[in-house]
Amino acid sequence: MELFFDPEFNGEGLLNEAESKHCINVLRHKEGDTITVANGKGYYYTCNIIKAHPKRCELALIESKKHPSQVFMIHLAVAPTKSTDRFEWMIEKAMELGIAEITPILCKHSERKKVRTDRIERVVVAAMKQSLKAYLPKINELTSFDDFLKQNHASQGYIAHCHESEKTPLKQAYQTGTDCILCIGPEGDFSESEVELAQKSNFKTVSLGNSRLRTETAGVIACHTIHLLNE
Amino acid sequence: MELFFDPEFNGEGLLNEAESKHCINVLRHKEGDTITVANGKGYYYTCNIIKAHPKRCELALIESKKHPSQVFMIHLAVAPTKSTDRFEWMIEKAMELGIAEITPILCKHSERKKVRTDRIERVVVAAMKQSLKAYLPKINELTSFDDFLKQNHASQGYIAHCHESEKTPLKQAYQTGTDCILCIGPEGDFSESEVELAQKSNFKTVSLGNSRLRTETAGVIACHTIHLLNE
């Protein structure tokens, strides 16, 4: 099944220009073909192509379906890796598993101090379509970890770090069915003061197992742990 | 901590040429420096450099340490993806988590019909050093899935596929503490006859959750599920 994405689409009328082009010029769809459009807000629209225009493809609604949102939301707060590829891999994999929000964080030991949100968005939309997700996650701008901790977070936060300290395995610390924030540090790990500050902000320090994991692996594995516990 | 790898090293004498070069020319180690060498069979050797030769670095043993092998072994039987990058990414991540054996499998729907074992070995060794693993997994040659099923496997096999059928979640099907074989199909999934043949060979059909996952994601997630259940 192929999925088109148009955040403005409501079931009738024009498909946005990028997706019209993809639908008509690339995939060579014709009038009368049936396609499915997601708006990233939970709706799938099954539509008929009534005008196969390569820029303003016109659609007629056959059926709309609302997907229930997940009973738990994952907010991934992660430091971009030195390698853009590794970071984008992680975003793609986290999307396949399912996440609700992403915040790239700037940490004391971050070597990568800039991130292109538009690139993250492209990866997220591609992964959303590929893995047939109904909800587009919220993508926040790069935020310093200290500022991130100062924000009012409704859900329980967890911080994974490699320092020697009291840590509970995430699979024990996480309460099934609840929303969560997963904080994953940069290659150089969170600084000890960042970990302290997180603890003061009621974030729980957790471990992700006994293996030494790269940042992007930790991000994917943490998301998967939450999904598995909710399975 | 940096780790050198020499499968022939037994604690004394010469480090192999590649690692000697890396140690002396690249990392600029000098006589008297202490380094750690893994042999991939469970041993870590802490050694003193007594001759800093760029091709035949000579070492004296300070201390040797045997790492216990894992109480469970994961054998990952996976179809190489169209994209070499995605396949090697999966191998790297599976290594970080910990696997004992890898068999690239050739399936009915495989688009990629060749795989370079030497490349897999390079990825495996790099990941082993990066994630400080003590054991080098066994890497088998590309094998047709039917032939793979004909082999005598001592451990329980699990096959993950996307066809509509009776499936148990891997987290329920797997028995903690046991060795396992995880079979992951190509982009086009296992054929129905391959799934049948696997079932006839006493492999259990399992699901990896509700998301539509790419082959390489399924491979990593399946390995992580086993590790998490054994945590």
Coordinates of C-alpha atoms in Angstrom, one line a residue, chain B residues 13-227:
Chain B
G13 CA 54.4 -11.5 21.2
L14 CA 53.4 -9.8 18.0
L15 CA 50.2 -8.0 17.2
N16 CA 49.0 -8.6 13.6
E17 CA 50.1 -6.2 10.9
A18 CA 46.8 -4.3 10.5
E19 CA 46.4 -3.6 14.2
S20 CA 50.2 -2.9 14.6
K21 CA 49.8 -0.2 12.0
H22 CA 46.7 1.2 13.6
C23 CA 48.3 1.2 17.0
I24 CA 51.6 2.7 16.1
N25 CA 51.1 4.8 12.9
V26 CA 47.5 5.9 13.4
L27 CA 47.1 6.1 17.2
R28 CA 50.8 6.9 17.7
H29 CA 51.3 4.6 20.6
K30 CA 54.9 4.4 22.0
E31 CA 57.0 1.8 23.8
G32 CA 55.8 1.4 27.4
D33 CA 52.1 2.3 26.5
T34 CA 49.5 -0.1 27.8
I35 CA 46.8 -1.4 25.3
T36 CA 44.1 -4.0 25.4
V37 CA 43.8 -6.7 22.7
A38 CA 40.8 -8.9 22.2
N39 CA 41.0 -12.2 20.4
G40 CA 37.3 -12.5 19.8
K41 CA 37.1 -15.7 21.7
G42 CA 36.3 -14.1 25.1
Y43 CA 39.8 -13.0 26.1
Y44 CA 41.0 -9.4 26.8
Y45 CA 44.7 -9.0 27.1
T46 CA 46.1 -5.9 28.8
C47 CA 49.6 -5.6 27.4
N48 CA 52.7 -3.3 27.4
I49 CA 54.2 -2.2 24.1
I50 CA 57.8 -3.4 24.2
K51 CA 58.6 -2.8 20.6
A52 CA 56.6 0.0 18.8
H53 CA 57.0 -1.5 15.3
P54 CA 54.4 -0.2 12.7
K55 CA 54.0 -3.7 11.2
R56 CA 55.1 -6.1 14.0
C57 CA 54.3 -4.4 17.3
E58 CA 55.6 -6.5 20.1
L59 CA 53.6 -6.8 23.3
A60 CA 54.2 -8.2 26.8
L61 CA 51.3 -9.4 28.9
I62 CA 50.3 -7.6 32.0
E63 CA 47.0 -9.2 32.6
S64 CA 44.5 -11.4 30.8
K65 CA 40.8 -11.5 31.4
K66 CA 38.3 -14.1 30.2
H67 CA 34.8 -12.7 29.7
P68 CA 32.0 -15.2 30.3
S69 CA 30.0 -16.0 27.2
Q70 CA 26.3 -15.0 27.2
V71 CA 23.8 -17.4 28.8
F72 CA 21.9 -17.1 25.5
M73 CA 23.1 -17.0 21.9
I74 CA 21.3 -15.2 19.1
H75 CA 21.7 -16.5 15.6
L76 CA 20.4 -13.9 13.1
A77 CA 19.4 -15.4 9.8
V78 CA 18.5 -12.4 7.6
A79 CA 18.0 -11.6 4.0
P80 CA 20.4 -8.9 2.8
T81 CA 18.6 -5.7 1.9
K82 CA 18.7 -4.1 -1.6
S83 CA 20.8 -1.3 0.0
T84 CA 24.2 -2.5 1.3
D85 CA 24.2 0.5 3.7
R86 CA 21.0 -0.7 5.4
F87 CA 22.2 -4.2 5.7
E88 CA 25.6 -3.2 7.2
W89 CA 23.8 -0.7 9.5
M90 CA 21.7 -3.7 10.8
I91 CA 24.8 -5.8 11.3
E92 CA 26.5 -3.0 13.2
K93 CA 23.5 -2.5 15.5
A94 CA 23.0 -6.2 16.1
M95 CA 26.7 -6.4 17.0
E96 CA 26.3 -3.5 19.5
L97 CA 23.4 -5.4 21.2
G98 CA 25.2 -8.7 20.9
I99 CA 24.8 -11.7 18.6
A100 CA 26.7 -15.0 18.3
E101 CA 26.1 -16.0 14.6
I102 CA 24.9 -14.4 11.4
T103 CA 23.6 -16.2 8.3
P104 CA 22.7 -14.1 5.2
I105 CA 19.8 -15.9 3.7
L106 CA 18.7 -16.0 0.1
C107 CA 14.9 -16.0 -0.2
K108 CA 12.4 -16.4 -3.0
H109 CA 11.7 -12.6 -2.9
S110 CA 15.3 -11.5 -2.3
E111 CA 16.3 -8.8 -4.7
R112 CA 19.8 -8.9 -3.5
K113 CA 21.3 -12.2 -4.4
K114 CA 24.9 -11.7 -3.6
V115 CA 26.7 -10.5 -0.4
R116 CA 30.3 -9.9 0.4
T117 CA 31.2 -11.8 3.5
D118 CA 34.5 -9.9 3.8
R119 CA 32.5 -6.6 4.1
I120 CA 30.3 -8.1 6.8
E121 CA 33.4 -9.2 8.6
R122 CA 34.8 -5.7 8.5
V123 CA 31.6 -4.2 9.9
V124 CA 31.5 -6.9 12.6
V125 CA 35.1 -6.4 13.7
A126 CA 34.7 -2.6 13.8
A127 CA 31.4 -2.9 15.8
M128 CA 33.0 -5.5 18.1
K129 CA 35.8 -3.1 18.9
Q130 CA 33.5 -0.1 19.2
S131 CA 31.1 -1.8 21.5
L132 CA 33.8 -3.6 23.5
K133 CA 32.5 -7.1 22.8
A134 CA 34.7 -10.1 23.8
Y135 CA 33.3 -12.5 21.3
L136 CA 33.4 -12.3 17.5
P137 CA 30.2 -13.8 16.0
K138 CA 30.4 -16.6 13.4
I139 CA 29.6 -15.3 10.0
N140 CA 28.3 -17.8 7.5
E141 CA 28.1 -17.6 3.7
L142 CA 24.9 -16.6 1.9
T143 CA 22.6 -19.7 2.2
S144 CA 19.3 -20.3 0.5
F145 CA 16.6 -20.2 3.1
D146 CA 15.4 -23.7 2.1
D147 CA 18.9 -25.1 2.7
F148 CA 19.2 -23.2 5.9
L149 CA 16.0 -24.9 7.2
K150 CA 17.4 -28.3 6.2
Q151 CA 20.4 -27.8 8.5
N152 CA 20.3 -29.3 12.0
H153 CA 19.7 -26.5 14.3
A154 CA 20.1 -27.1 18.0
S155 CA 18.3 -24.0 19.1
Q156 CA 14.7 -22.8 18.7
G157 CA 14.0 -20.9 15.5
Y158 CA 11.6 -18.0 15.1
I159 CA 10.4 -16.6 11.8
A160 CA 9.0 -13.1 11.5
H161 CA 6.8 -12.4 8.5
C162 CA 3.9 -10.1 7.5
H163 CA 1.4 -12.5 6.1
E164 CA -2.0 -12.7 7.8
S165 CA -1.8 -15.8 10.0
E166 CA -1.6 -17.1 13.6
K167 CA 1.4 -15.3 15.1
T168 CA 2.6 -15.1 18.7
P169 CA 4.5 -11.9 19.7
L170 CA 8.2 -12.8 19.9
K171 CA 8.3 -11.6 23.5
Q172 CA 5.8 -14.3 24.4
A173 CA 7.1 -17.0 22.1
Y174 CA 10.7 -16.7 23.3
Q175 CA 11.8 -18.7 26.4
T176 CA 14.2 -16.6 28.5
G177 CA 17.7 -18.0 28.8
T178 CA 17.6 -20.1 25.6
D179 CA 19.5 -19.9 22.4
C180 CA 17.5 -18.8 19.4
I181 CA 17.6 -18.4 15.6
L182 CA 15.8 -15.2 14.4
C183 CA 14.7 -15.3 10.7
I184 CA 14.1 -12.0 9.0
G185 CA 13.0 -11.9 5.4
P186 CA 13.7 -9.6 2.5
E187 CA 11.8 -6.4 1.5
G188 CA 9.3 -8.6 -0.3
D189 CA 8.8 -10.7 2.8
F190 CA 9.2 -14.5 3.0
S191 CA 7.0 -16.4 0.5
E192 CA 4.1 -18.4 1.9
S193 CA 5.8 -21.6 1.1
E194 CA 9.0 -20.5 2.9
V195 CA 6.9 -19.8 6.0
E196 CA 5.2 -23.2 5.7
L197 CA 8.6 -24.9 5.3
A198 CA 9.9 -23.1 8.3
Q199 CA 6.9 -24.2 10.4
K200 CA 7.4 -27.8 9.2
S201 CA 11.0 -27.4 10.4
N202 CA 9.6 -26.5 13.9
F203 CA 10.3 -22.8 13.5
K204 CA 7.7 -20.7 15.4
T205 CA 6.0 -17.8 13.5
V206 CA 6.2 -14.6 15.5
S207 CA 5.2 -11.0 15.2
L208 CA 7.5 -8.0 16.1
G209 CA 4.7 -5.6 17.0
N210 CA 2.1 -3.7 15.1
S211 CA 4.3 -1.4 13.1
R212 CA 5.4 -2.1 9.5
L213 CA 9.1 -2.4 9.8
R214 CA 11.9 -2.4 7.2
T215 CA 14.0 -5.6 7.1
E216 CA 17.0 -4.0 8.8
T217 CA 14.7 -2.5 11.6
A218 CA 13.1 -5.9 12.2
G219 CA 16.5 -7.5 12.5
V220 CA 17.7 -5.0 15.2
I221 CA 14.4 -5.0 17.0
A222 CA 14.2 -8.8 17.1
C223 CA 17.7 -9.0 18.6
H224 CA 16.9 -6.3 21.1
T225 CA 13.7 -8.1 22.2
I226 CA 15.7 -11.2 23.1
H227 CA 18.3 -9.1 25.0

